[in-house]
Coordinates of C-alpha atoms and ligand atoms in Angstrom, one line a residue:
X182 CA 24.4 105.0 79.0
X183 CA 22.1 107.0 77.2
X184 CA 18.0 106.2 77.3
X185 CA 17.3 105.5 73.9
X186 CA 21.1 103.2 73.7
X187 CA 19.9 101.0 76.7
X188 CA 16.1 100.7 75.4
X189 CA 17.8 99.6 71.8
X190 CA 19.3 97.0 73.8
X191 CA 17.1 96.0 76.1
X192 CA 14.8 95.7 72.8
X193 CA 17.6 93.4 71.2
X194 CA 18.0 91.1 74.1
X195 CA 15.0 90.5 74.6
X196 CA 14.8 89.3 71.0
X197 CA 17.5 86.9 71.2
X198 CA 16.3 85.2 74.3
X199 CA 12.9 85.0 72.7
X200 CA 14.9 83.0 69.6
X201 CA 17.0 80.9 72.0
X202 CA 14.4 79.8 73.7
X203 CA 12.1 79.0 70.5
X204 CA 14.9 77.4 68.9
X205 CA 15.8 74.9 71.8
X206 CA 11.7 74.3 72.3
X207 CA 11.2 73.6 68.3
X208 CA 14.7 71.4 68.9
X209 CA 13.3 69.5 71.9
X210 CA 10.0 69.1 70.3
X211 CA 11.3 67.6 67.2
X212 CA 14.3 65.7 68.2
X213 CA 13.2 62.6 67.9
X214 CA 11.8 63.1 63.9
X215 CA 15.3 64.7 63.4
X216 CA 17.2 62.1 64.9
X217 CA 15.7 59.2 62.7
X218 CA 15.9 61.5 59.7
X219 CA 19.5 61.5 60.5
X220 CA 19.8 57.7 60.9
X221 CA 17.8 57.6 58.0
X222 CA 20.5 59.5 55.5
X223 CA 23.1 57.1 57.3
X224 CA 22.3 54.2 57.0
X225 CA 22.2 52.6 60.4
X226 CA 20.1 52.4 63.5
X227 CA 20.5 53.3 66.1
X228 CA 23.3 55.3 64.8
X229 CA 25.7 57.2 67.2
X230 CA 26.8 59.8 65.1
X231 CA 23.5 61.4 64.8
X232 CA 23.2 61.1 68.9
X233 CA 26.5 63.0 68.9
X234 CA 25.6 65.7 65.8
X235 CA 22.2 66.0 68.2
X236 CA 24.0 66.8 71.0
X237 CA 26.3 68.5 69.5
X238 CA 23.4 71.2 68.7
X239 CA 21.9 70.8 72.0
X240 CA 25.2 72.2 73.8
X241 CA 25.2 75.3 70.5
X242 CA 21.6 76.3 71.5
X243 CA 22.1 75.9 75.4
X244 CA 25.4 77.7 74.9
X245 CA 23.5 80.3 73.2
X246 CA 21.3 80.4 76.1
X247 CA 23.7 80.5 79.0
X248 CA 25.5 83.6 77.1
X249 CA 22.7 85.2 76.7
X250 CA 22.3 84.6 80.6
X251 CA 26.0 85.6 82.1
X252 CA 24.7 88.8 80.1
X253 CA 21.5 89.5 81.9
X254 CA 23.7 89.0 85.4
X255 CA 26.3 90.8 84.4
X256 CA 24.0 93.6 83.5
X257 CA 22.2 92.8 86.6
X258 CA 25.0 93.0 89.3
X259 CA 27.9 95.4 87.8
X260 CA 24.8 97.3 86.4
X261 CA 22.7 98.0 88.9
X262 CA 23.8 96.6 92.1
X263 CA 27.4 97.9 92.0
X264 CA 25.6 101.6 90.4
X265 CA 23.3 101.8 93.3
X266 CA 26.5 101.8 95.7
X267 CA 28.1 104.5 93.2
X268 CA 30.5 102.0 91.8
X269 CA 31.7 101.8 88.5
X270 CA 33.4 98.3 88.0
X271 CA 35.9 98.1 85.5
X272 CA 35.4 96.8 82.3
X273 CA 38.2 94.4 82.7
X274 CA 36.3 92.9 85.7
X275 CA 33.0 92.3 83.8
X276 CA 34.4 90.7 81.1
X277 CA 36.5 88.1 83.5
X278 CA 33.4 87.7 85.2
X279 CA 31.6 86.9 82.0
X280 CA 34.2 84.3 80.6
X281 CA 34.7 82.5 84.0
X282 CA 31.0 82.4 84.4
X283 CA 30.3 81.3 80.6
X284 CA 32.6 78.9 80.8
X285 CA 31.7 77.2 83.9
X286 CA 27.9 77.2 82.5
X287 CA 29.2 75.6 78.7
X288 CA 31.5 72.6 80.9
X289 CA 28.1 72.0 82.7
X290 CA 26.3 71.4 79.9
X291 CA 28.5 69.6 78.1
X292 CA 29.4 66.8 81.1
X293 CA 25.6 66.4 81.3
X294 CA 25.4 66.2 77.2
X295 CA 28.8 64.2 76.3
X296 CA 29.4 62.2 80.2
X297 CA 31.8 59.7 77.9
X298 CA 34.0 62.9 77.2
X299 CA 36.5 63.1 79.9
X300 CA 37.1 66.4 79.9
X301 CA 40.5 66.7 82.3
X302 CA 42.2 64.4 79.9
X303 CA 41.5 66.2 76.6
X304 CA 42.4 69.2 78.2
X305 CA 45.9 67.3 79.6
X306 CA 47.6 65.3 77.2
X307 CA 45.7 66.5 74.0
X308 CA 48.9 68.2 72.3
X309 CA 47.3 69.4 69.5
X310 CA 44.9 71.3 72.0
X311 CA 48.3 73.0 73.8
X312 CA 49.4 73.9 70.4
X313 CA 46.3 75.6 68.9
X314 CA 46.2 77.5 72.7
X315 CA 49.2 78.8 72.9
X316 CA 49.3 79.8 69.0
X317 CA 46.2 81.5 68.3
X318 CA 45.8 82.5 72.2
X319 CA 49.0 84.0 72.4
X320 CA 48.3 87.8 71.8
X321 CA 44.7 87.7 73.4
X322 CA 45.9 86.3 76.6
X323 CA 49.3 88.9 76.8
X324 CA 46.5 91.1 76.4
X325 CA 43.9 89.6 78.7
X326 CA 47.1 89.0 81.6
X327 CA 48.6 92.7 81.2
X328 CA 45.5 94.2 81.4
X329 CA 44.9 92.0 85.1
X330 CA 48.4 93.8 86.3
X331 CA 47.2 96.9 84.9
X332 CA 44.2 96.5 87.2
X333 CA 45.8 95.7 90.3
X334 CA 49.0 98.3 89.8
X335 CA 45.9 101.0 88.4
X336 CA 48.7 103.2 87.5
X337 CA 46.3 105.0 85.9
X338 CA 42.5 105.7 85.9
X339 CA 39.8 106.2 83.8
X340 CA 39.8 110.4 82.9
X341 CA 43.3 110.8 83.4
X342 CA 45.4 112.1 81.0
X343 CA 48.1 109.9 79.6
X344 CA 50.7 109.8 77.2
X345 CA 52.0 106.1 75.5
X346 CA 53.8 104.3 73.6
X347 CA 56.8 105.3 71.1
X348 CA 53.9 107.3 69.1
X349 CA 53.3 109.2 72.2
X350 CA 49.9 109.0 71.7
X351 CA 48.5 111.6 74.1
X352 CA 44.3 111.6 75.4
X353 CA 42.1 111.0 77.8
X354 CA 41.5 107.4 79.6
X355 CA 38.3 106.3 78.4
X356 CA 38.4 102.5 79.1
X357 CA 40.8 99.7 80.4
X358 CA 39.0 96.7 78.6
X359 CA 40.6 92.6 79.0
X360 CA 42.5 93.5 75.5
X361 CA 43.3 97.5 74.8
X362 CA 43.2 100.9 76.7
X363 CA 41.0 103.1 74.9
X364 CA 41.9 106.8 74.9
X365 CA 40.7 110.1 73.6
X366 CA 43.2 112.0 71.6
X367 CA 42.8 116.0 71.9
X368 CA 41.4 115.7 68.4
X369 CA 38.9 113.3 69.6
X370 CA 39.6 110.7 68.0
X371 CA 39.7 106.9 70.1
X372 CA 43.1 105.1 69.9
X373 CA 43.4 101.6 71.2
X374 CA 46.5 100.3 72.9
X375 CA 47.2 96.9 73.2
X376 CA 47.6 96.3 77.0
X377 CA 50.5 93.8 76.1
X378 CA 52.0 96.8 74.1
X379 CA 51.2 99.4 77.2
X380 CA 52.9 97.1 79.4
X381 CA 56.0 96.8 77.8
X382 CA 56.0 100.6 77.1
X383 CA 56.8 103.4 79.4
X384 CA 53.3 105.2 80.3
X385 CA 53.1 108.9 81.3
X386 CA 50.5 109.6 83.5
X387 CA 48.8 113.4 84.2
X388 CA 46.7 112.0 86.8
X389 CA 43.4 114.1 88.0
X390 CA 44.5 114.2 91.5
X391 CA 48.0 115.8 90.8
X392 CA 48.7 119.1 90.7
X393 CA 50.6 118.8 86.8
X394 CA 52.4 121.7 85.3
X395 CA 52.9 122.9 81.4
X396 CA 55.9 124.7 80.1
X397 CA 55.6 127.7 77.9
X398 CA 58.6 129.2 76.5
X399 CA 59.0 132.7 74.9
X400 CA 61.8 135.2 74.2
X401 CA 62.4 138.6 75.0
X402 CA 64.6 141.4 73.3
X403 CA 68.4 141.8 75.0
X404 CA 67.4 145.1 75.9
X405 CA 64.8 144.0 78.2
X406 CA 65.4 143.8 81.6
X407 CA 64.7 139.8 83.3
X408 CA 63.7 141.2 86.6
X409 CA 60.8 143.2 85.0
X410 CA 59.7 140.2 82.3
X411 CA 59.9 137.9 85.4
X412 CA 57.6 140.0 87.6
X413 CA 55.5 140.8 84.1
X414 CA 54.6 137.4 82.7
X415 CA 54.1 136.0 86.1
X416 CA 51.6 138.3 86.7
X417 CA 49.9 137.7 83.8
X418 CA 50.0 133.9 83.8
X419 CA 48.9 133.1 87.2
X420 CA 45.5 135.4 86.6
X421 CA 44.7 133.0 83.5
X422 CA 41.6 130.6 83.7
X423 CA 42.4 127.4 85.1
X424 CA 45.9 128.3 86.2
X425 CA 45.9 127.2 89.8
X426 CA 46.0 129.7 92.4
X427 CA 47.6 126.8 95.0
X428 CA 50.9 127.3 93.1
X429 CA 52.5 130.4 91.4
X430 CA 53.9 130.5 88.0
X431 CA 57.5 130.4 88.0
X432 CA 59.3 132.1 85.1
X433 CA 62.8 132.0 84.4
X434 CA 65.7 132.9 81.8
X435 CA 66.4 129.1 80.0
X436 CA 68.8 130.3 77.4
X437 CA 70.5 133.3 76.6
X438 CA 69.9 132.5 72.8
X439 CA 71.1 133.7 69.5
X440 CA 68.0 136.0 68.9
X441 CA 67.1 136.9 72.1
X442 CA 66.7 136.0 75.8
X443 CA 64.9 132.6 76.0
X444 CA 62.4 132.4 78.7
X445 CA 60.1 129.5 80.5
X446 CA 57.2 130.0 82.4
X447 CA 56.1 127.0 84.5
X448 CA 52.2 127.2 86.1
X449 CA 49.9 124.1 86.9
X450 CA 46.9 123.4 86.0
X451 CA 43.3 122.6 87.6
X452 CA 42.3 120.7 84.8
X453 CA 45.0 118.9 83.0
X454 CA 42.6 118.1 80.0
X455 CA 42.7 121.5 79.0
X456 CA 46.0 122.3 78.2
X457 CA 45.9 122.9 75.2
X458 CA 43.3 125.9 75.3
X459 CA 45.1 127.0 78.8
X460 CA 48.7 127.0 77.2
X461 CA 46.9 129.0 74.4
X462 CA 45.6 131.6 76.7
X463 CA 49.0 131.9 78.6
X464 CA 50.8 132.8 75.5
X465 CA 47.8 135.1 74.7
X466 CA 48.3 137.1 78.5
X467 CA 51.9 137.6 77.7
X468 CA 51.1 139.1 74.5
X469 CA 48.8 141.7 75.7
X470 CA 51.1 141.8 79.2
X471 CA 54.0 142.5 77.0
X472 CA 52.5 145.1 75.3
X473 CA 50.9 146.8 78.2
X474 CA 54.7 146.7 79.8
X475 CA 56.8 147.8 76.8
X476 CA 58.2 144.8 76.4
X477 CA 59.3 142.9 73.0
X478 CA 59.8 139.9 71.7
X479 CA 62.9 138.9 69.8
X480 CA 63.0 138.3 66.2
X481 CA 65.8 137.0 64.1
X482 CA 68.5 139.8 64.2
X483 CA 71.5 137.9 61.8
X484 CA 69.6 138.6 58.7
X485 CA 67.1 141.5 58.9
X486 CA 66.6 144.3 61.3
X487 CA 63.7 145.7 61.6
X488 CA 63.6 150.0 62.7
X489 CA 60.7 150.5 65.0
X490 CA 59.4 154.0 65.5
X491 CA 60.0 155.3 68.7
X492 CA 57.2 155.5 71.3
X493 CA 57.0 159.3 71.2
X494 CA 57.1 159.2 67.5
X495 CA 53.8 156.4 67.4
X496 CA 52.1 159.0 70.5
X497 CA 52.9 161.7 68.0
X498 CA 51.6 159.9 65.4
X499 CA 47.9 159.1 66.8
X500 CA 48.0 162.3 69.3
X501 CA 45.0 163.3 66.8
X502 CA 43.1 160.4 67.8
X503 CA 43.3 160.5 71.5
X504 CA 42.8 164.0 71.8
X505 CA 39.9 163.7 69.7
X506 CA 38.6 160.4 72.0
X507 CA 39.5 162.7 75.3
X508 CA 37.4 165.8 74.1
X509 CA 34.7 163.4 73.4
X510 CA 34.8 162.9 77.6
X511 CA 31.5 164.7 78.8
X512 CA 33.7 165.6 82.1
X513 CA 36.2 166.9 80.2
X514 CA 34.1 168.9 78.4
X515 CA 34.7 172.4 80.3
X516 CA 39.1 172.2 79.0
X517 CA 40.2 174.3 76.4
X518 CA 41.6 172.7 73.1
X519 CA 45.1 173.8 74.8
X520 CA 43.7 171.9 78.1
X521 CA 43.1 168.5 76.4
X522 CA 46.1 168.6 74.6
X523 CA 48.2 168.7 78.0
X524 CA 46.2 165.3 79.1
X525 CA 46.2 163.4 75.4
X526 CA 50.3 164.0 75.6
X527 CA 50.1 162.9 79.2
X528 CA 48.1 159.6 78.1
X529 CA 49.3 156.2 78.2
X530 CA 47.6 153.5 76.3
X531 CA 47.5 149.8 77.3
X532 CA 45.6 147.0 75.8
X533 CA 43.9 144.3 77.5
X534 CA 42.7 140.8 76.7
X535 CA 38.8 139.8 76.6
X536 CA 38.6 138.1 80.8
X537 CA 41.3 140.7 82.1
X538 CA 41.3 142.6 84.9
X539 CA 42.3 146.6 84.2
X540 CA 41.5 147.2 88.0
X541 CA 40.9 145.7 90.9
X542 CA 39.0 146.0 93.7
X543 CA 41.1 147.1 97.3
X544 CA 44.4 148.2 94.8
X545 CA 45.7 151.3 95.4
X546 CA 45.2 153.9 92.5
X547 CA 46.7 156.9 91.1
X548 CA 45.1 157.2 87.3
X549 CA 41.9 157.3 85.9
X550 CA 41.0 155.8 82.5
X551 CA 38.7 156.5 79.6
X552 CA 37.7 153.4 77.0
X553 CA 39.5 154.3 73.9
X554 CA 38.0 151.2 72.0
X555 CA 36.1 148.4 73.6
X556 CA 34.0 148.0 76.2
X557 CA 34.8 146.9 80.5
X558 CA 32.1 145.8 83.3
X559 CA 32.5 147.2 86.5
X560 CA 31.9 144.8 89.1
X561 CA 31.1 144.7 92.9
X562 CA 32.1 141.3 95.2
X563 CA 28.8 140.1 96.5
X564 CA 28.8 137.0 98.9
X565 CA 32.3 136.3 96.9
X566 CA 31.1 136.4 93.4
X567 CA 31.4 139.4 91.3
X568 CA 27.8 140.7 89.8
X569 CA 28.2 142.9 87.2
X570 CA 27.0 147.1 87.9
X571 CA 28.2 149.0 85.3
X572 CA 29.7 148.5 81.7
X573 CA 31.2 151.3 79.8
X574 CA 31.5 151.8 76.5
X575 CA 34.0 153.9 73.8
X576 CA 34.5 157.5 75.4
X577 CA 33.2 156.3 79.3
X578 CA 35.8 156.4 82.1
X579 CA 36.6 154.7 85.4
X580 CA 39.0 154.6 88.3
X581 CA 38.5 158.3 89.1
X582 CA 37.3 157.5 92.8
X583 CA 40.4 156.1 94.0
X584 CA 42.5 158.7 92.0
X585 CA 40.5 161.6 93.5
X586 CA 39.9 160.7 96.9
X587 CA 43.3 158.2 97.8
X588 CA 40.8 155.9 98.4
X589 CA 41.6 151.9 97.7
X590 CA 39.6 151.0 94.5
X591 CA 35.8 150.4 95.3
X592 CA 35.3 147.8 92.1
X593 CA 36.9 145.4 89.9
X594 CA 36.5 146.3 86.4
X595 CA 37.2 143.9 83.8
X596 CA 37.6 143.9 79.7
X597 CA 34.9 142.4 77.9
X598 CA 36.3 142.3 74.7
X599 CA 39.8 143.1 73.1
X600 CA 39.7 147.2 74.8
X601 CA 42.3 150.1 74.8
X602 CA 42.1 152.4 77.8
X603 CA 43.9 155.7 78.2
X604 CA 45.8 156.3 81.6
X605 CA 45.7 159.7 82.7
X606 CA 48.4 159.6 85.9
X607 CA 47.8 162.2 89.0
X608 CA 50.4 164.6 87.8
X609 CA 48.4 165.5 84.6
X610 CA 45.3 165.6 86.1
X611 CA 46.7 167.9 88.5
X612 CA 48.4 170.3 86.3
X613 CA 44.5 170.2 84.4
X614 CA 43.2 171.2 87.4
X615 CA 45.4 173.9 88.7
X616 CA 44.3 175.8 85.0
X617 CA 40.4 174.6 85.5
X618 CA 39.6 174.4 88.5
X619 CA 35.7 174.2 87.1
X620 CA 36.4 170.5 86.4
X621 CA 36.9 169.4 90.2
X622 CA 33.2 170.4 90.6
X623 CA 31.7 168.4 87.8
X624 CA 33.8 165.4 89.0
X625 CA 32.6 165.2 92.6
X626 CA 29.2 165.1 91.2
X627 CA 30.3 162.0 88.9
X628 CA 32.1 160.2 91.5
X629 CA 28.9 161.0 94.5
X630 CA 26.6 159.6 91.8
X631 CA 28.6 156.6 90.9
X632 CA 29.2 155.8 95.2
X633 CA 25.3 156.2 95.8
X634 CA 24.7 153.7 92.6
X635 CA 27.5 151.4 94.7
X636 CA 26.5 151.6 98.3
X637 CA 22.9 150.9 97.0
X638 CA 23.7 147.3 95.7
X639 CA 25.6 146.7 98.8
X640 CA 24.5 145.5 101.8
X641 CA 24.6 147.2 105.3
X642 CA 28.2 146.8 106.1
X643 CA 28.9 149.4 103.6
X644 CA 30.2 153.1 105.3
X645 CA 27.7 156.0 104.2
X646 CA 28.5 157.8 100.8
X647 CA 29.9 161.1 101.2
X648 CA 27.7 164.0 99.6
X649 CA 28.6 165.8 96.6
X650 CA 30.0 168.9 98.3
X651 CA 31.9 166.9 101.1
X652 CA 34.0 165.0 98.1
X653 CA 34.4 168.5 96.6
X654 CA 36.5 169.6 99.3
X655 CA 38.2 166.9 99.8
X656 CA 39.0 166.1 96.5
X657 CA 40.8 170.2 96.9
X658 CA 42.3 169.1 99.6
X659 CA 44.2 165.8 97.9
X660 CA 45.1 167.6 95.1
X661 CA 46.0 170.8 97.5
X662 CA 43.6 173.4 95.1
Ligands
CMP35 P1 37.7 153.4 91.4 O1 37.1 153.2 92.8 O2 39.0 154.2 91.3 O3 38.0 152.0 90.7 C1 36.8 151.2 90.3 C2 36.0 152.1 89.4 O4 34.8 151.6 89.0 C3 35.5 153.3 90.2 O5 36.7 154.1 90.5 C4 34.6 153.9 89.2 O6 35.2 154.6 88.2 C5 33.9 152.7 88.6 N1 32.6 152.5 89.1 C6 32.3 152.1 90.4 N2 30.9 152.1 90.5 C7 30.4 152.4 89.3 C8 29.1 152.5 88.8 N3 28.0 152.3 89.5 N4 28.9 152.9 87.5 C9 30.0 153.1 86.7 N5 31.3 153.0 87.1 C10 31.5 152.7 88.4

């Protein structure tokens, strides 16, 4: 409970006892001018209607007064006792504790105010009484009993996610009160359940402490082989944020449909909550997965077909733009127009997703890349976490160290926003080499500066950095110049 909520009702409490008890001091006080003012209107003295309408008050105003009490201990021992144990006590239980005590408080009061009433006998044989109960009572107590068995079973527990009744309303477990479960619906809004209603009513539950998995479906082109959109989209998926690591993604052909091959892909989740968003992000990864691959997705066929240019056609198409974006390059600066023509036909562009990883740290590599549009951070692993040493812009490029010296990757380098890289494979850089041989030079100097920049963030344990001229010669020697 919020500060200001609990001082508002601290404030309000106190105000009421303050009333109750000047009421039932003013009542007190005056009782004996009221009562003959009664007796007066009658007619008759001493008259026993006006001792019953007195006493009739009396038991309002001490009712009043032991309500406002069972409060103030309810508050008392499920508020602050049970809190300082790091308990929460279930609503349910309060409010029992509440009417049993409130109850046993009014019955007090009113053998001590009415002692003629016997109580056991109007509560036995007075039909009328049975009738009224099990009438007006009926849904309340359905209610008030359901929600006892949904105590003791706790099938379910407040934050879990649960889907109910023939609505299937789906949300969050906010409360289990004596008459409804209240629950959060993703577009938080509160719906109440009757527990009668939940009881009768098969319950779904997505409990915190399990594990639960998602479906997402999505369709490929007949042309496109299931071992490689298997291997693709799993991939992908079990990278995503809050897909759990404990379990891999399983993806698998579900239908070989009219349009295409239908596909599922089956991950868990560490917070169930989110599944909206995570489902949304898992859809988004095959996307960009897809395109990075070659992959397609199916659209209708029966009615329109759509011609695609080929690949070589769209290369041909933007070859202007790439070679433009790779003579921007300051390494690759010394090539001849000729020169950087030979790597822009050699490039490969790939998209990637703001979050994901173009290359990781301890991979094996055998391309470089330069930032076509976007931006990446390069990151180190210190104590575990990643801490950000780098980012590169439009026209920068990154994973020449492992492609010049066979080396494992030294960094993870990640996509900050929607980027396209260009991957220039060890073949074409060799062949751009072997006709400028100047460029290996100018490299090594790069890839020295950029290992003295990493072995300065890290600690001891890291192996001494090679010196410009020693990664010069043996950059000749991997690539046999
Ligand atoms: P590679 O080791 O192949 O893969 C990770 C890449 O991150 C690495 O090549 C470099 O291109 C790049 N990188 C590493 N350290 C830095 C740095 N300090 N500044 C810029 N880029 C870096």
């Amino acid at each position: 409970m919020s500060r200001p909520r609990f001082t508002n009702k601290l404030i309000l409490f106190l105000v009421a006892l303050a009333a109750a008890l000047l009421a039932i001091y003013l009542f007190w006080s005056f009782e004996y001018s009221i009562k003959t003012l009664l007796e007066h209107r009658m007619g008759t003295t001493p008259s026993p209607s006006a001792g019953t309408i007195i006493n009739a008050v009396k038991l309002l105003l001490i009712g009043i007064l032991a309500y406002l009490f069972v409060r103030a201990l309810n508050f008392l021992f499920f508020g602050l006792a049970f809190r300082l144990k790091r308990i929460d006590a279930p609503t349910l239980i309060r409010n029992i504790f509440t009417i049993v005590a409130f109850t046993i408080l009014f019955l007090i009061a009113f053998t001590f105010l009415f002692p003629e009433v016997n109580l056991g006998a109007l509560f036995t044989t007075s039909a009328i009484f049975g009738v009224i109960l099990g009438l007006a009572l009926q849904d309340t107590l359905g209610n008030f009993f359901a929600g006892i068995s949904l105590q003791a079973d706790r099938p379910f527990q407040v934050g879990d996610v649960i889907v109910v009744s023939a609505e299937r309303h789906t949300g969050v477990v906010e409360e289990i009160s004596w008459r409804a479960i209240k629950i959060r619906t993703f577009s938080n809004h509160v719906v109440l359940i009757a527990n009668s209603n939940a009881a009768r009513e098969p319950i779904e539950v997505c409990s915190r402490d399990n594990l639960n998995a998602r479906l997402v479906f999505f369709n490929t082109l007949y042309t496109d082989s299931p071992a490689k959109t298997i291997h693709v989209v799993r991939e992908a998926v079990r990278e995503a944020e809050n897909v759990s690591s404990r379990v891999t993604p399983i993806v698998r052909i579900k239908n070989l449909g009219d349009n295409g091959v239908d596909y599922e892909v089956k991950y868990w989740l560490e917070d169930y909550a989110k599944y909206n968003d995570t489902d949304a992000l898992v859809r988004q990864r095959i996307w960009y997965a897809f395109r990075r691959a070659g992959l397609n997705f199916a659209f209708p066929t029966r009615t329109l077909y759509v011609e695609r240019p080929s690949r070589t056609a769209q290369r041909d198409g933007d070859g202007g733009a790439i070679v433009e974006r790779l003579s921007a390059v300051d390494i690759f600066a010394p090539l001849s127009v000729e020169e950087t023509g030979m790597l822009a036909q050699a490039a490969v562009r790939h998209v990637f997703a703001p979050g994901e990883m173009v290359i990781r740290a301890g991979d094996p590599g055998s391309s470089m890349f330069v930032v076509h549009n976007g931006r990446v951070r390069v990151q180190v692993n210190e104590n575990g976490r990643p801490r950000t040493v780098a980012t590169l812009n439009e026209g920068d490029f990154f994973g020449e160290m492992a492609l010049f010296t066979g080396e494992p990757r030294t960094a993870n380098v990640v996509a900050i926003e929607e980027t396209e890289v260009l991957e220039i494979g060890h073949a074409a850089m060799k062949r751009v080499f072997d006709t400028n041989p100047d460029l290996v030079e100018s490299l090594s100097f790069i890839i020295a500066e950029r290992r003295q920049g990493l072995a300065s963030q890290a600690d001891a344990s890291t192996p001494e950095t090679d010196s410009s001229a020693g990664l010069l010669s043996a950059i000749k020697r991997f690539f046999g110049i």
